[in-house]
């Protein structure tokens, strides 16, 4: 059974996470997947979260290593002394993704689970039926890690990353990513966001033989998610697209007439 992981902050639930979760429940085969959703910004799990048998909600603020990281690196939040923001140097924001998927990875390693572990951004909408057979198309068995490589920038798009947990090399890559944050080794990198760290370590692991599948091989530009096989199943509302998608959804709802009530 493939395990998916995602996360979101409370302020982003209405903007995109709710729509993502509802599309998952509508389109995913409930028997083929496990989705672990990390949230932060709530004291406890809200009752309004969409529920399904294959979805598990977890409080990211209960991950102590993540809390220690944020406390230790609070000043590395992408802001300079003049108040300018640079996402490339925002380790605080992008650490959440790393701690969410690595926590699940460590659980799978301890349980000797040999299935795929997949990170999927919470601003992704599922647009078509999605089953285990579709995962087999996207993630063929020989691959040990799958990612969305980019030609026009030197780090991958990390809205979707997959690790084959049957591979010791994939497990070691996950461990190394987590340790890079736990030990503050990331500070020695040119950029501190999760995508740059992932790509830098993936390149090193390639040298040591990991079988890396680039799902966007040869695709130009930055928008590689929507030009890969993933477009058959998902829309990734990256960046300002999530705001546009929310507005369009609200407009559509406003234009849809209420159902006609039958009178007898």
PDB file of C-alpha atoms in Angstrom:
ATOM      1  CA  UNK A   1       0.000   0.000   0.000  1.00  0.00           C
ATOM      2  CA  UNK A   2       1.453   3.346  -1.064  1.00  0.00           C
ATOM      3  CA  UNK A   3       1.774   5.914   1.704  1.00  0.00           C
ATOM      4  CA  UNK A   4       1.291   9.576   0.831  1.00  0.00           C
ATOM      5  CA  UNK A   5       2.250  12.471   3.095  1.00  0.00           C
ATOM      6  CA  UNK A   6       1.254  16.120   2.973  1.00  0.00           C
ATOM      7  CA  UNK A   7       1.104  19.054   5.376  1.00  0.00           C
ATOM      8  CA  UNK A   8      -0.431  22.490   5.742  1.00  0.00           C
ATOM      9  CA  UNK A   9      -0.740  25.368   8.189  1.00  0.00           C
ATOM     10  CA  UNK A  10      -4.084  26.467   9.615  1.00  0.00           C
ATOM     11  CA  UNK A  11      -4.038  29.722   7.632  1.00  0.00           C
ATOM     12  CA  UNK A  12      -3.873  27.714   4.396  1.00  0.00           C
ATOM     13  CA  UNK A  13      -6.704  25.293   5.081  1.00  0.00           C
ATOM     14  CA  UNK A  14      -9.427  27.406   3.457  1.00  0.00           C
ATOM     15  CA  UNK A  15      -7.104  28.603   0.697  1.00  0.00           C
ATOM     16  CA  UNK A  16      -6.165  25.189  -0.678  1.00  0.00           C
ATOM     17  CA  UNK A  17      -5.873  22.262   1.752  1.00  0.00           C
ATOM     18  CA  UNK A  18      -9.616  21.649   2.121  1.00  0.00           C
ATOM     19  CA  UNK A  19     -10.043  21.427  -1.652  1.00  0.00           C
ATOM     20  CA  UNK A  20      -7.072  19.080  -1.909  1.00  0.00           C
ATOM     21  CA  UNK A  21      -8.455  16.726   0.738  1.00  0.00           C
ATOM     22  CA  UNK A  22     -11.954  16.705  -0.727  1.00  0.00           C
ATOM     23  CA  UNK A  23     -10.555  15.864  -4.174  1.00  0.00           C
ATOM     24  CA  UNK A  24      -8.524  13.029  -2.662  1.00  0.00           C
ATOM     25  CA  UNK A  25     -11.552  11.526  -0.954  1.00  0.00           C
ATOM     26  CA  UNK A  26     -13.575  11.805  -4.162  1.00  0.00           C
ATOM     27  CA  UNK A  27     -10.999  10.353  -6.557  1.00  0.00           C
ATOM     28  CA  UNK A  28      -8.553   8.087  -4.734  1.00  0.00           C
ATOM     29  CA  UNK A  29      -9.193   4.385  -4.228  1.00  0.00           C
ATOM     30  CA  UNK A  30      -9.689   4.186  -0.486  1.00  0.00           C
ATOM     31  CA  UNK A  31      -8.324   0.642  -0.366  1.00  0.00           C
ATOM     32  CA  UNK A  32      -5.075   1.344  -2.203  1.00  0.00           C
ATOM     33  CA  UNK A  33      -3.564   4.215  -0.255  1.00  0.00           C
ATOM     34  CA  UNK A  34      -2.744   5.662   3.108  1.00  0.00           C
ATOM     35  CA  UNK A  35      -2.612   9.459   3.405  1.00  0.00           C
ATOM     36  CA  UNK A  36      -0.949  11.004   6.440  1.00  0.00           C
ATOM     37  CA  UNK A  37      -1.751  14.683   6.822  1.00  0.00           C
ATOM     38  CA  UNK A  38       0.339  16.867   9.115  1.00  0.00           C
ATOM     39  CA  UNK A  39      -1.221  20.135  10.235  1.00  0.00           C
ATOM     40  CA  UNK A  40       0.064  22.982  12.377  1.00  0.00           C
ATOM     41  CA  UNK A  41      -1.529  26.080  13.798  1.00  0.00           C
ATOM     42  CA  UNK A  42      -4.344  24.233  15.595  1.00  0.00           C
ATOM     43  CA  UNK A  43      -4.205  23.173  19.240  1.00  0.00           C
ATOM     44  CA  UNK A  44      -6.084  19.987  18.419  1.00  0.00           C
ATOM     45  CA  UNK A  45      -7.463  18.305  15.320  1.00  0.00           C
ATOM     46  CA  UNK A  46     -10.456  20.336  14.144  1.00  0.00           C
ATOM     47  CA  UNK A  47     -13.740  18.502  13.729  1.00  0.00           C
ATOM     48  CA  UNK A  48     -14.268  20.038  10.287  1.00  0.00           C
ATOM     49  CA  UNK A  49     -11.379  18.203   8.617  1.00  0.00           C
ATOM     50  CA  UNK A  50     -12.693  15.902   5.847  1.00  0.00           C
ATOM     51  CA  UNK A  51     -12.743  12.324   7.080  1.00  0.00           C
ATOM     52  CA  UNK A  52     -12.062   9.030   5.323  1.00  0.00           C
ATOM     53  CA  UNK A  53     -10.889   5.620   6.451  1.00  0.00           C
ATOM     54  CA  UNK A  54      -7.505   5.953   4.720  1.00  0.00           C
ATOM     55  CA  UNK A  55      -6.659   9.467   6.001  1.00  0.00           C
ATOM     56  CA  UNK A  56      -4.811  10.053   9.265  1.00  0.00           C
ATOM     57  CA  UNK A  57      -4.292  13.537  10.705  1.00  0.00           C
ATOM     58  CA  UNK A  58      -1.269  14.376  12.842  1.00  0.00           C
ATOM     59  CA  UNK A  59      -0.155  17.530  14.632  1.00  0.00           C
ATOM     60  CA  UNK A  60       3.211  18.612  13.222  1.00  0.00           C
ATOM     61  CA  UNK A  61       3.868  20.608  16.374  1.00  0.00           C
ATOM     62  CA  UNK A  62       4.240  17.309  18.231  1.00  0.00           C
ATOM     63  CA  UNK A  63       7.387  16.496  16.233  1.00  0.00           C
ATOM     64  CA  UNK A  64      10.029  17.603  18.713  1.00  0.00           C
ATOM     65  CA  UNK A  65      12.951  17.656  16.284  1.00  0.00           C
ATOM     66  CA  UNK A  66      10.981  20.042  14.081  1.00  0.00           C
ATOM     67  CA  UNK A  67      10.232  22.306  17.050  1.00  0.00           C
ATOM     68  CA  UNK A  68      13.892  22.325  18.064  1.00  0.00           C
ATOM     69  CA  UNK A  69      14.898  23.164  14.493  1.00  0.00           C
ATOM     70  CA  UNK A  70      12.563  26.165  14.347  1.00  0.00           C
ATOM     71  CA  UNK A  71      13.681  27.420  17.754  1.00  0.00           C
ATOM     72  CA  UNK A  72      17.342  27.005  16.832  1.00  0.00           C
ATOM     73  CA  UNK A  73      17.026  28.589  13.402  1.00  0.00           C
ATOM     74  CA  UNK A  74      14.323  31.201  13.878  1.00  0.00           C
ATOM     75  CA  UNK A  75      16.471  33.888  12.255  1.00  0.00           C
ATOM     76  CA  UNK A  76      16.910  31.835   9.082  1.00  0.00           C
ATOM     77  CA  UNK A  77      13.437  32.672   7.838  1.00  0.00           C
ATOM     78  CA  UNK A  78      14.291  34.291   4.528  1.00  0.00           C
ATOM     79  CA  UNK A  79      14.189  37.880   5.834  1.00  0.00           C
ATOM     80  CA  UNK A  80      17.204  40.158   5.580  1.00  0.00           C
ATOM     81  CA  UNK A  81      18.034  43.162   7.762  1.00  0.00           C
ATOM     82  CA  UNK A  82      16.100  45.466   5.431  1.00  0.00           C
ATOM     83  CA  UNK A  83      12.911  43.422   5.584  1.00  0.00           C
ATOM     84  CA  UNK A  84      13.250  41.813   2.164  1.00  0.00           C
ATOM     85  CA  UNK A  85      12.123  38.200   1.789  1.00  0.00           C
ATOM     86  CA  UNK A  86      14.009  35.505  -0.120  1.00  0.00           C
ATOM     87  CA  UNK A  87      12.320  32.095  -0.169  1.00  0.00           C
ATOM     88  CA  UNK A  88      15.623  30.462  -1.117  1.00  0.00           C
ATOM     89  CA  UNK A  89      16.915  31.200   2.395  1.00  0.00           C
ATOM     90  CA  UNK A  90      13.747  30.381   4.351  1.00  0.00           C
ATOM     91  CA  UNK A  91      14.729  27.240   6.207  1.00  0.00           C
ATOM     92  CA  UNK A  92      11.959  27.698   8.789  1.00  0.00           C
ATOM     93  CA  UNK A  93       9.141  27.597   6.255  1.00  0.00           C
ATOM     94  CA  UNK A  94      10.433  24.681   4.233  1.00  0.00           C
ATOM     95  CA  UNK A  95      11.556  22.494   7.117  1.00  0.00           C
ATOM     96  CA  UNK A  96       7.943  21.447   7.735  1.00  0.00           C
ATOM     97  CA  UNK A  97       7.851  19.338   4.591  1.00  0.00           C
ATOM     98  CA  UNK A  98      11.095  17.583   5.482  1.00  0.00           C
ATOM     99  CA  UNK A  99      10.058  16.766   9.041  1.00  0.00           C
ATOM    100  CA  UNK A 100       6.642  15.532   7.922  1.00  0.00           C
ATOM    101  CA  UNK A 101       7.822  13.052   5.306  1.00  0.00           C
ATOM    102  CA  UNK A 102      10.938  11.965   7.211  1.00  0.00           C
ATOM    103  CA  UNK A 103       8.896  11.142  10.333  1.00  0.00           C
ATOM    104  CA  UNK A 104       6.783   8.774   8.258  1.00  0.00           C
ATOM    105  CA  UNK A 105       9.880   7.417   6.516  1.00  0.00           C
ATOM    106  CA  UNK A 106      11.465   6.534   9.848  1.00  0.00           C
ATOM    107  CA  UNK A 107       8.280   4.723  10.894  1.00  0.00           C
ATOM    108  CA  UNK A 108       8.323   2.725   7.670  1.00  0.00           C
ATOM    109  CA  UNK A 109      11.992   1.857   8.131  1.00  0.00           C
ATOM    110  CA  UNK A 110      11.379   0.641  11.685  1.00  0.00           C
ATOM    111  CA  UNK A 111       8.378  -1.396  10.510  1.00  0.00           C
ATOM    112  CA  UNK A 112      10.388  -2.836   7.600  1.00  0.00           C
ATOM    113  CA  UNK A 113       7.725  -1.506   5.218  1.00  0.00           C
ATOM    114  CA  UNK A 114       8.774  -1.977   1.585  1.00  0.00           C
ATOM    115  CA  UNK A 115       6.144   0.135  -0.178  1.00  0.00           C
ATOM    116  CA  UNK A 116       6.408   3.525  -1.841  1.00  0.00           C
ATOM    117  CA  UNK A 117       6.446   6.689   0.250  1.00  0.00           C
ATOM    118  CA  UNK A 118       5.223   9.762  -1.648  1.00  0.00           C
ATOM    119  CA  UNK A 119       5.218  13.426  -0.729  1.00  0.00           C
ATOM    120  CA  UNK A 120       2.388  15.435  -2.345  1.00  0.00           C
ATOM    121  CA  UNK A 121       1.980  19.178  -1.772  1.00  0.00           C
ATOM    122  CA  UNK A 122      -1.286  20.211  -0.148  1.00  0.00           C
ATOM    123  CA  UNK A 123      -2.017  22.687  -2.958  1.00  0.00           C
ATOM    124  CA  UNK A 124      -2.532  19.797  -5.374  1.00  0.00           C
ATOM    125  CA  UNK A 125      -5.976  18.861  -6.658  1.00  0.00           C
ATOM    126  CA  UNK A 126      -6.746  15.325  -7.844  1.00  0.00           C
ATOM    127  CA  UNK A 127      -8.733  15.547 -11.073  1.00  0.00           C
ATOM    128  CA  UNK A 128      -9.221  11.894 -12.106  1.00  0.00           C
ATOM    129  CA  UNK A 129      -9.751   8.478 -10.531  1.00  0.00           C
ATOM    130  CA  UNK A 130      -6.497   7.341  -8.919  1.00  0.00           C
ATOM    131  CA  UNK A 131      -5.659   3.734  -8.019  1.00  0.00           C
ATOM    132  CA  UNK A 132      -2.705   1.473  -7.280  1.00  0.00           C
ATOM    133  CA  UNK A 133      -2.454   0.686 -11.010  1.00  0.00           C
ATOM    134  CA  UNK A 134      -1.915   4.374 -11.697  1.00  0.00           C
ATOM    135  CA  UNK A 135       0.924   4.443  -9.178  1.00  0.00           C
ATOM    136  CA  UNK A 136       2.526   1.545 -11.047  1.00  0.00           C
ATOM    137  CA  UNK A 137       2.435   3.646 -14.230  1.00  0.00           C
ATOM    138  CA  UNK A 138       4.004   6.645 -12.523  1.00  0.00           C
ATOM    139  CA  UNK A 139       6.513   4.721 -10.413  1.00  0.00           C
ATOM    140  CA  UNK A 140       7.888   1.657 -12.213  1.00  0.00           C
ATOM    141  CA  UNK A 141       9.557  -0.907  -9.957  1.00  0.00           C
ATOM    142  CA  UNK A 142      13.222  -0.387 -10.965  1.00  0.00           C
ATOM    143  CA  UNK A 143      13.142   3.213  -9.715  1.00  0.00           C
ATOM    144  CA  UNK A 144      14.362   3.882  -6.179  1.00  0.00           C
ATOM    145  CA  UNK A 145      13.447   7.559  -6.069  1.00  0.00           C
ATOM    146  CA  UNK A 146      11.263   9.644  -8.393  1.00  0.00           C
ATOM    147  CA  UNK A 147      11.314  13.417  -8.691  1.00  0.00           C
ATOM    148  CA  UNK A 148      10.490  16.336 -10.981  1.00  0.00           C
ATOM    149  CA  UNK A 149      13.819  17.508 -12.337  1.00  0.00           C
ATOM    150  CA  UNK A 150      14.221  20.894 -14.000  1.00  0.00           C
ATOM    151  CA  UNK A 151      16.579  21.996 -16.751  1.00  0.00           C
ATOM    152  CA  UNK A 152      16.246  25.759 -16.377  1.00  0.00           C
ATOM    153  CA  UNK A 153      17.000  25.881 -12.650  1.00  0.00           C
ATOM    154  CA  UNK A 154      19.363  23.737 -10.637  1.00  0.00           C
ATOM    155  CA  UNK A 155      16.918  22.137  -8.233  1.00  0.00           C
ATOM    156  CA  UNK A 156      13.906  19.877  -8.605  1.00  0.00           C
ATOM    157  CA  UNK A 157      10.258  20.803  -8.140  1.00  0.00           C
ATOM    158  CA  UNK A 158       9.347  19.049  -4.908  1.00  0.00           C
ATOM    159  CA  UNK A 159       5.557  19.155  -5.059  1.00  0.00           C
ATOM    160  CA  UNK A 160       5.844  15.416  -5.718  1.00  0.00           C
ATOM    161  CA  UNK A 161       8.683  13.161  -4.551  1.00  0.00           C
ATOM    162  CA  UNK A 162       8.592   9.377  -4.175  1.00  0.00           C
ATOM    163  CA  UNK A 163      10.915   6.942  -2.446  1.00  0.00           C
ATOM    164  CA  UNK A 164      10.845   3.172  -2.925  1.00  0.00           C
ATOM    165  CA  UNK A 165      11.224   1.984   0.659  1.00  0.00           C
ATOM    166  CA  UNK A 166      12.251  -1.461  -0.576  1.00  0.00           C
ATOM    167  CA  UNK A 167      15.578   0.173  -1.468  1.00  0.00           C
ATOM    168  CA  UNK A 168      18.250   0.763   1.189  1.00  0.00           C
ATOM    169  CA  UNK A 169      19.581   3.564  -1.006  1.00  0.00           C
ATOM    170  CA  UNK A 170      16.231   5.364  -0.934  1.00  0.00           C
ATOM    171  CA  UNK A 171      16.037   4.962   2.838  1.00  0.00           C
ATOM    172  CA  UNK A 172      19.557   6.342   3.212  1.00  0.00           C
ATOM    173  CA  UNK A 173      18.690   9.358   1.072  1.00  0.00           C
ATOM    174  CA  UNK A 174      15.776  10.125   3.382  1.00  0.00           C
ATOM    175  CA  UNK A 175      17.977   9.760   6.447  1.00  0.00           C
ATOM    176  CA  UNK A 176      20.584  12.080   4.956  1.00  0.00           C
ATOM    177  CA  UNK A 177      17.974  14.737   4.126  1.00  0.00           C
ATOM    178  CA  UNK A 178      16.670  14.669   7.689  1.00  0.00           C
ATOM    179  CA  UNK A 179      20.164  14.793   9.183  1.00  0.00           C
ATOM    180  CA  UNK A 180      21.022  17.803   7.026  1.00  0.00           C
ATOM    181  CA  UNK A 181      18.304  19.695   8.885  1.00  0.00           C
ATOM    182  CA  UNK A 182      18.824  18.097  12.306  1.00  0.00           C
ATOM    183  CA  UNK A 183      22.523  19.003  12.314  1.00  0.00           C
ATOM    184  CA  UNK A 184      22.201  22.405  10.588  1.00  0.00           C
ATOM    185  CA  UNK A 185      24.415  21.156   7.785  1.00  0.00           C
ATOM    186  CA  UNK A 186      22.034  22.951   5.414  1.00  0.00           C
ATOM    187  CA  UNK A 187      23.681  26.239   6.418  1.00  0.00           C
ATOM    188  CA  UNK A 188      26.665  25.251   4.327  1.00  0.00           C
ATOM    189  CA  UNK A 189      24.505  25.106   1.200  1.00  0.00           C
ATOM    190  CA  UNK A 190      23.917  27.992  -1.206  1.00  0.00           C
ATOM    191  CA  UNK A 191      20.162  27.790  -0.595  1.00  0.00           C
ATOM    192  CA  UNK A 192      18.213  26.481   2.388  1.00  0.00           C
ATOM    193  CA  UNK A 193      14.832  25.504   0.979  1.00  0.00           C
ATOM    194  CA  UNK A 194      13.874  21.820   0.912  1.00  0.00           C
ATOM    195  CA  UNK A 195      14.055  21.571  -2.890  1.00  0.00           C
ATOM    196  CA  UNK A 196      17.657  22.710  -3.087  1.00  0.00           C
ATOM    197  CA  UNK A 197      18.719  20.427  -0.220  1.00  0.00           C
ATOM    198  CA  UNK A 198      16.889  17.460  -1.770  1.00  0.00           C
ATOM    199  CA  UNK A 199      18.495  17.987  -5.173  1.00  0.00           C
ATOM    200  CA  UNK A 200      21.986  18.483  -3.780  1.00  0.00           C
ATOM    201  CA  UNK A 201      21.760  15.220  -1.829  1.00  0.00           C
ATOM    202  CA  UNK A 202      20.089  13.365  -4.711  1.00  0.00           C
ATOM    203  CA  UNK A 203      23.007  14.304  -6.952  1.00  0.00           C
ATOM    204  CA  UNK A 204      25.427  12.869  -4.413  1.00  0.00           C
ATOM    205  CA  UNK A 205      23.410   9.663  -4.098  1.00  0.00           C
ATOM    206  CA  UNK A 206      23.323   9.322  -7.877  1.00  0.00           C
ATOM    207  CA  UNK A 207      27.104   9.050  -7.808  1.00  0.00           C
ATOM    208  CA  UNK A 208      26.714   6.188  -5.350  1.00  0.00           C
ATOM    209  CA  UNK A 209      24.288   4.335  -7.615  1.00  0.00           C
ATOM    210  CA  UNK A 210      20.734   5.245  -6.659  1.00  0.00           C
ATOM    211  CA  UNK A 211      18.263   4.689  -9.514  1.00  0.00           C
ATOM    212  CA  UNK A 212      16.595   8.087  -9.867  1.00  0.00           C
ATOM    213  CA  UNK A 213      13.596   8.487 -12.160  1.00  0.00           C
ATOM    214  CA  UNK A 214      13.072  12.012 -13.488  1.00  0.00           C
ATOM    215  CA  UNK A 215       9.346  12.317 -14.209  1.00  0.00           C
ATOM    216  CA  UNK A 216       9.901  15.535 -16.162  1.00  0.00           C
ATOM    217  CA  UNK A 217      12.898  14.501 -18.248  1.00  0.00           C
ATOM    218  CA  UNK A 218      13.589  17.083 -20.968  1.00  0.00           C
ATOM    219  CA  UNK A 219      10.850  19.515 -19.893  1.00  0.00           C
ATOM    220  CA  UNK A 220      11.806  23.186 -20.148  1.00  0.00           C
ATOM    221  CA  UNK A 221      10.680  25.946 -17.824  1.00  0.00           C
ATOM    222  CA  UNK A 222       9.829  25.868 -14.147  1.00  0.00           C
ATOM    223  CA  UNK A 223       6.309  24.399 -14.392  1.00  0.00           C
ATOM    224  CA  UNK A 224       7.385  20.792 -14.808  1.00  0.00           C
ATOM    225  CA  UNK A 225       4.686  19.150 -12.665  1.00  0.00           C
ATOM    226  CA  UNK A 226       1.980  19.980 -15.185  1.00  0.00           C
ATOM    227  CA  UNK A 227       4.144  18.780 -18.071  1.00  0.00           C
ATOM    228  CA  UNK A 228       4.789  15.327 -16.645  1.00  0.00           C
ATOM    229  CA  UNK A 229       2.732  12.148 -16.367  1.00  0.00           C
ATOM    230  CA  UNK A 230       1.272  13.613 -13.168  1.00  0.00           C
ATOM    231  CA  UNK A 231      -0.916  15.959 -15.226  1.00  0.00           C
ATOM    232  CA  UNK A 232      -3.182  12.997 -15.996  1.00  0.00           C
ATOM    233  CA  UNK A 233      -4.236  12.912 -12.351  1.00  0.00           C
ATOM    234  CA  UNK A 234      -3.366  16.186 -10.635  1.00  0.00           C
ATOM    235  CA  UNK A 235      -3.308  19.953 -10.921  1.00  0.00           C
ATOM    236  CA  UNK A 236      -0.595  21.597  -8.857  1.00  0.00           C
ATOM    237  CA  UNK A 237      -1.708  25.109  -7.867  1.00  0.00           C
ATOM    238  CA  UNK A 238       1.813  26.232  -7.086  1.00  0.00           C
ATOM    239  CA  UNK A 239       2.511  29.772  -5.870  1.00  0.00           C
ATOM    240  CA  UNK A 240      -0.089  32.337  -6.948  1.00  0.00           C
ATOM    241  CA  UNK A 241      -2.060  29.648  -8.800  1.00  0.00           C
ATOM    242  CA  UNK A 242      -3.593  28.542  -5.504  1.00  0.00           C
ATOM    243  CA  UNK A 243      -5.051  32.010  -4.967  1.00  0.00           C
ATOM    244  CA  UNK A 244      -6.406  32.069  -8.532  1.00  0.00           C
ATOM    245  CA  UNK A 245      -7.918  28.611  -8.066  1.00  0.00           C
ATOM    246  CA  UNK A 246      -9.637  29.697  -4.849  1.00  0.00           C
ATOM    247  CA  UNK A 247     -11.108  32.802  -6.473  1.00  0.00           C
ATOM    248  CA  UNK A 248     -12.344  30.821  -9.494  1.00  0.00           C
ATOM    249  CA  UNK A 249     -13.950  28.285  -7.155  1.00  0.00           C
ATOM    250  CA  UNK A 250     -15.745  31.035  -5.231  1.00  0.00           C
ATOM    251  CA  UNK A 251     -16.960  32.655  -8.460  1.00  0.00           C
ATOM    252  CA  UNK A 252     -18.254  29.334  -9.752  1.00  0.00           C
ATOM    253  CA  UNK A 253     -20.116  28.694  -6.513  1.00  0.00           C
ATOM    254  CA  UNK A 254     -21.659  32.154  -6.663  1.00  0.00           C
ATOM    255  CA  UNK A 255     -22.815  31.596 -10.257  1.00  0.00           C
ATOM    256  CA  UNK A 256     -24.314  28.178  -9.579  1.00  0.00           C
ATOM    257  CA  UNK A 257     -28.048  28.471  -8.941  1.00  0.00           C
ATOM    258  CA  UNK A 258     -29.446  26.758  -5.854  1.00  0.00           C
ATOM    259  CA  UNK A 259     -31.268  23.453  -6.406  1.00  0.00           C
ATOM    260  CA  UNK A 260     -34.939  23.760  -7.186  1.00  0.00           C
ATOM    261  CA  UNK A 261     -37.081  22.684  -4.295  1.00  0.00           C
ATOM    262  CA  UNK A 262     -39.973  20.480  -5.307  1.00  0.00           C
ATOM    263  CA  UNK A 263     -43.336  21.561  -3.988  1.00  0.00           C
ATOM    264  CA  UNK A 264     -46.160  19.158  -3.374  1.00  0.00           C
TER     265      UNK A 264
END
